[in-house]
């Protein structure tokens, strides 16, 4: 087919799964095969999804593990891009529920800020009041990434407001971040979070 470049791989050593009754390489082997063409952040985004899945806190265990990624890394040790894979796997974390949450976490860490907790459950007097995308619990700083549906869906928009009010009532400072705040070379999100952490430090002193 025009525009398609075919490659032949021996299945030995790969984990084979079935998707819609088709035999496919496993997610972790596909992740490793993409290493020559993807950047480290892109590999981390995929790795986060492999180890987390769609609904990690619902009891669903239908997702991969860090051990699966490490097996794939060992099997593809001679593949071009293996150095990117080795760097990416060190940054993969359980708990990220979207690519943008992963990119936000990486931006914060790259800027020298501490690594935040992912999808952190906030309690107030033994009652859960929110699960926030990223958090610095000791400083009571919550970070929420808002995709476009947070703007266009009225129920989601209202819940964002209610959640922020609940968090404020419990002494938390909430930082809202959008895709515009993640633009390089200097993501505005980093400045917003840095200011929130500075406010927390000033209030505690």
Short mmCIF file of C-alpha atoms in Angstrom, two decimals:
data_model
loop_
_atom_site.label_atom_id
_atom_site.label_comp_id
_atom_site.label_asym_id
_atom_site.label_seq_id
_atom_site.Cartn_x
_atom_site.Cartn_y
_atom_site.Cartn_z
CA UNK A 1 0.00 0.00 0.00
CA UNK A 2 1.32 3.44 -0.88
CA UNK A 3 2.90 5.20 2.11
CA UNK A 4 3.15 2.05 4.23
CA UNK A 5 6.57 0.70 5.18
CA UNK A 6 6.43 -2.94 6.24
CA UNK A 7 8.60 -4.47 8.94
CA UNK A 8 8.87 -8.13 9.90
CA UNK A 9 9.36 -9.10 13.54
CA UNK A 10 9.84 -12.53 14.99
CA UNK A 11 7.14 -13.19 17.61
CA UNK A 12 9.53 -15.07 19.92
CA UNK A 13 9.93 -13.13 23.16
CA UNK A 14 6.97 -10.86 22.47
CA UNK A 15 3.75 -11.16 24.44
CA UNK A 16 0.80 -11.72 22.13
CA UNK A 17 -2.69 -10.48 23.01
CA UNK A 18 -6.03 -10.60 21.19
CA UNK A 19 -7.87 -7.40 20.27
CA UNK A 20 -11.23 -7.93 18.52
CA UNK A 21 -10.04 -11.48 17.83
CA UNK A 22 -6.89 -10.27 16.08
CA UNK A 23 -3.48 -11.40 17.34
CA UNK A 24 -1.43 -8.32 18.28
CA UNK A 25 1.75 -7.50 20.09
CA UNK A 26 1.12 -6.47 23.70
CA UNK A 27 0.91 -2.79 24.66
CA UNK A 28 4.33 -2.89 26.32
CA UNK A 29 6.00 -4.45 23.26
CA UNK A 30 4.32 -1.89 21.00
CA UNK A 31 5.58 0.83 23.40
CA UNK A 32 9.13 -0.46 23.05
CA UNK A 33 8.87 -0.70 19.25
CA UNK A 34 7.93 3.01 19.09
CA UNK A 35 11.12 4.10 20.85
CA UNK A 36 13.05 5.10 17.69
CA UNK A 37 10.37 7.59 16.64
CA UNK A 38 8.86 9.00 19.87
CA UNK A 39 10.29 11.52 22.33
CA UNK A 40 10.87 10.72 25.99
CA UNK A 41 7.75 12.63 27.13
CA UNK A 42 5.64 10.77 24.54
CA UNK A 43 7.00 7.43 25.75
CA UNK A 44 6.23 8.42 29.36
CA UNK A 45 2.65 9.34 28.39
CA UNK A 46 2.13 5.91 26.86
CA UNK A 47 3.90 4.17 29.74
CA UNK A 48 1.70 5.95 32.28
CA UNK A 49 -1.40 4.76 30.45
CA UNK A 50 -0.15 1.17 30.21
CA UNK A 51 0.47 0.89 33.95
CA UNK A 52 -2.63 2.88 35.00
CA UNK A 53 -5.45 2.06 32.58
CA UNK A 54 -8.73 3.94 32.36
CA UNK A 55 -10.17 3.56 35.86
CA UNK A 56 -7.41 2.50 38.26
CA UNK A 57 -9.41 3.29 41.40
CA UNK A 58 -12.53 1.31 40.45
CA UNK A 59 -10.91 -2.04 41.24
CA UNK A 60 -10.26 -2.69 37.54
CA UNK A 61 -6.90 -4.45 37.12
CA UNK A 62 -7.06 -4.75 33.33
CA UNK A 63 -3.85 -2.84 32.73
CA UNK A 64 -0.15 -3.52 32.57
CA UNK A 65 2.52 -3.10 35.21
CA UNK A 66 5.96 -1.59 35.48
CA UNK A 67 7.30 -5.17 35.37
CA UNK A 68 5.69 -5.58 31.93
CA UNK A 69 7.49 -2.47 30.68
CA UNK A 70 10.78 -3.68 32.14
CA UNK A 71 10.36 -7.07 30.41
CA UNK A 72 9.76 -5.32 27.09
CA UNK A 73 12.76 -3.07 27.67
CA UNK A 74 15.00 -6.09 28.26
CA UNK A 75 13.65 -7.89 25.18
CA UNK A 76 14.22 -4.83 22.97
CA UNK A 77 17.61 -3.97 24.47
CA UNK A 78 19.25 -3.72 21.02
CA UNK A 79 16.53 -1.62 19.44
CA UNK A 80 17.37 1.91 18.24
CA UNK A 81 16.05 4.32 20.82
CA UNK A 82 16.78 2.04 23.77
CA UNK A 83 18.37 4.93 25.67
CA UNK A 84 15.13 6.91 25.38
CA UNK A 85 13.22 3.88 26.67
CA UNK A 86 15.54 3.57 29.67
CA UNK A 87 15.07 7.24 30.51
CA UNK A 88 11.31 7.09 29.97
CA UNK A 89 10.71 4.06 32.16
CA UNK A 90 12.29 5.86 35.12
CA UNK A 91 9.64 8.57 34.74
CA UNK A 92 6.60 6.31 34.35
CA UNK A 93 4.16 6.52 37.26
CA UNK A 94 0.90 4.83 38.23
CA UNK A 95 -2.08 7.15 38.62
CA UNK A 96 -2.10 9.55 35.67
CA UNK A 97 -5.52 9.57 33.99
CA UNK A 98 -4.72 11.61 30.89
CA UNK A 99 -1.78 12.48 28.63
CA UNK A 100 -1.98 16.12 29.73
CA UNK A 101 -1.73 15.16 33.40
CA UNK A 102 1.46 13.30 32.56
CA UNK A 103 2.84 16.27 30.60
CA UNK A 104 1.98 18.60 33.46
CA UNK A 105 3.77 16.37 35.97
CA UNK A 106 6.85 16.20 33.76
CA UNK A 107 6.89 20.00 33.35
CA UNK A 108 6.75 20.53 37.10
CA UNK A 109 9.54 18.04 37.78
CA UNK A 110 11.69 19.36 34.91
CA UNK A 111 11.41 22.85 36.42
CA UNK A 112 12.89 21.61 39.70
CA UNK A 113 9.65 21.40 41.69
CA UNK A 114 8.99 18.33 43.86
CA UNK A 115 7.09 15.49 42.23
CA UNK A 116 3.36 15.82 42.98
CA UNK A 117 0.99 13.08 44.09
CA UNK A 118 -1.29 11.81 41.30
CA UNK A 119 -5.09 11.74 41.55
CA UNK A 120 -4.91 12.43 45.25
CA UNK A 121 -8.00 11.92 47.40
CA UNK A 122 -8.67 14.86 49.70
CA UNK A 123 -10.56 14.27 52.94
CA UNK A 124 -12.09 16.79 55.31
CA UNK A 125 -13.17 15.43 58.70
CA UNK A 126 -13.09 11.83 57.39
CA UNK A 127 -15.28 12.73 54.40
CA UNK A 128 -13.80 12.61 50.91
CA UNK A 129 -14.44 15.96 49.25
CA UNK A 130 -12.43 15.61 46.04
CA UNK A 131 -9.96 13.64 44.00
CA UNK A 132 -7.57 16.12 42.40
CA UNK A 133 -5.36 15.47 39.38
CA UNK A 134 -2.08 16.40 41.09
CA UNK A 135 -1.39 17.50 44.64
CA UNK A 136 1.17 18.64 47.15
CA UNK A 137 -0.62 17.39 50.29
CA UNK A 138 1.79 18.86 52.83
CA UNK A 139 1.30 22.33 51.34
CA UNK A 140 -2.43 21.74 50.63
CA UNK A 141 -2.00 22.70 46.99
CA UNK A 142 -4.28 20.99 44.46
CA UNK A 143 -3.68 21.15 40.70
CA UNK A 144 -6.51 20.45 38.29
CA UNK A 145 -6.00 20.08 34.54
CA UNK A 146 -9.06 21.35 32.67
CA UNK A 147 -9.66 19.94 29.22
CA UNK A 148 -12.04 21.75 26.89
CA UNK A 149 -15.02 19.69 28.07
CA UNK A 150 -14.70 21.42 31.45
CA UNK A 151 -15.68 24.60 29.62
CA UNK A 152 -18.32 23.26 27.24
CA UNK A 153 -20.18 20.85 29.55
CA UNK A 154 -22.32 22.78 32.03
CA UNK A 155 -22.48 19.99 34.65
CA UNK A 156 -18.69 19.55 34.58
CA UNK A 157 -18.16 23.31 34.79
CA UNK A 158 -20.45 23.56 37.82
CA UNK A 159 -18.76 20.63 39.55
CA UNK A 160 -15.36 22.29 39.03
CA UNK A 161 -16.65 25.34 40.89
CA UNK A 162 -18.20 23.24 43.67
CA UNK A 163 -15.02 21.18 44.08
CA UNK A 164 -12.88 24.30 44.30
CA UNK A 165 -15.19 25.69 47.01
CA UNK A 166 -15.04 22.43 48.97
CA UNK A 167 -11.25 22.43 48.75
CA UNK A 168 -11.04 26.08 49.80
CA UNK A 169 -13.26 25.31 52.79
CA UNK A 170 -10.80 22.60 53.80
CA UNK A 171 -7.83 24.97 53.51
CA UNK A 172 -6.60 23.90 50.06
CA UNK A 173 -5.36 26.26 47.32
CA UNK A 174 -6.50 25.02 43.88
CA UNK A 175 -4.58 25.81 40.70
CA UNK A 176 -6.48 25.34 37.41
CA UNK A 177 -4.33 24.56 34.36
CA UNK A 178 -5.32 24.42 30.67
CA UNK A 179 -3.51 23.33 27.53
CA UNK A 180 -2.39 26.92 26.93
CA UNK A 181 -0.57 26.83 30.28
CA UNK A 182 1.56 23.87 29.12
CA UNK A 183 3.02 25.55 26.04
CA UNK A 184 6.78 25.54 25.75
CA UNK A 185 9.40 26.87 26.14
CA UNK A 186 8.37 28.08 29.60
CA UNK A 187 5.01 26.57 30.63
CA UNK A 188 2.88 29.09 32.54
CA UNK A 189 1.64 26.16 34.65
CA UNK A 190 5.02 25.99 36.38
CA UNK A 191 4.76 29.65 37.43
CA UNK A 192 1.19 29.16 38.73
CA UNK A 193 2.15 26.14 40.83
CA UNK A 194 5.35 27.75 42.08
CA UNK A 195 3.35 30.76 43.28
CA UNK A 196 0.82 28.52 45.05
CA UNK A 197 3.60 26.65 46.85
CA UNK A 198 5.18 29.98 47.84
CA UNK A 199 1.83 31.16 49.26
CA UNK A 200 1.56 27.95 51.26
CA UNK A 201 5.05 28.40 52.65
CA UNK A 202 4.36 32.04 53.56
CA UNK A 203 1.11 31.12 55.33
CA UNK A 204 2.82 28.40 57.37
CA UNK A 205 5.66 30.64 58.58
#
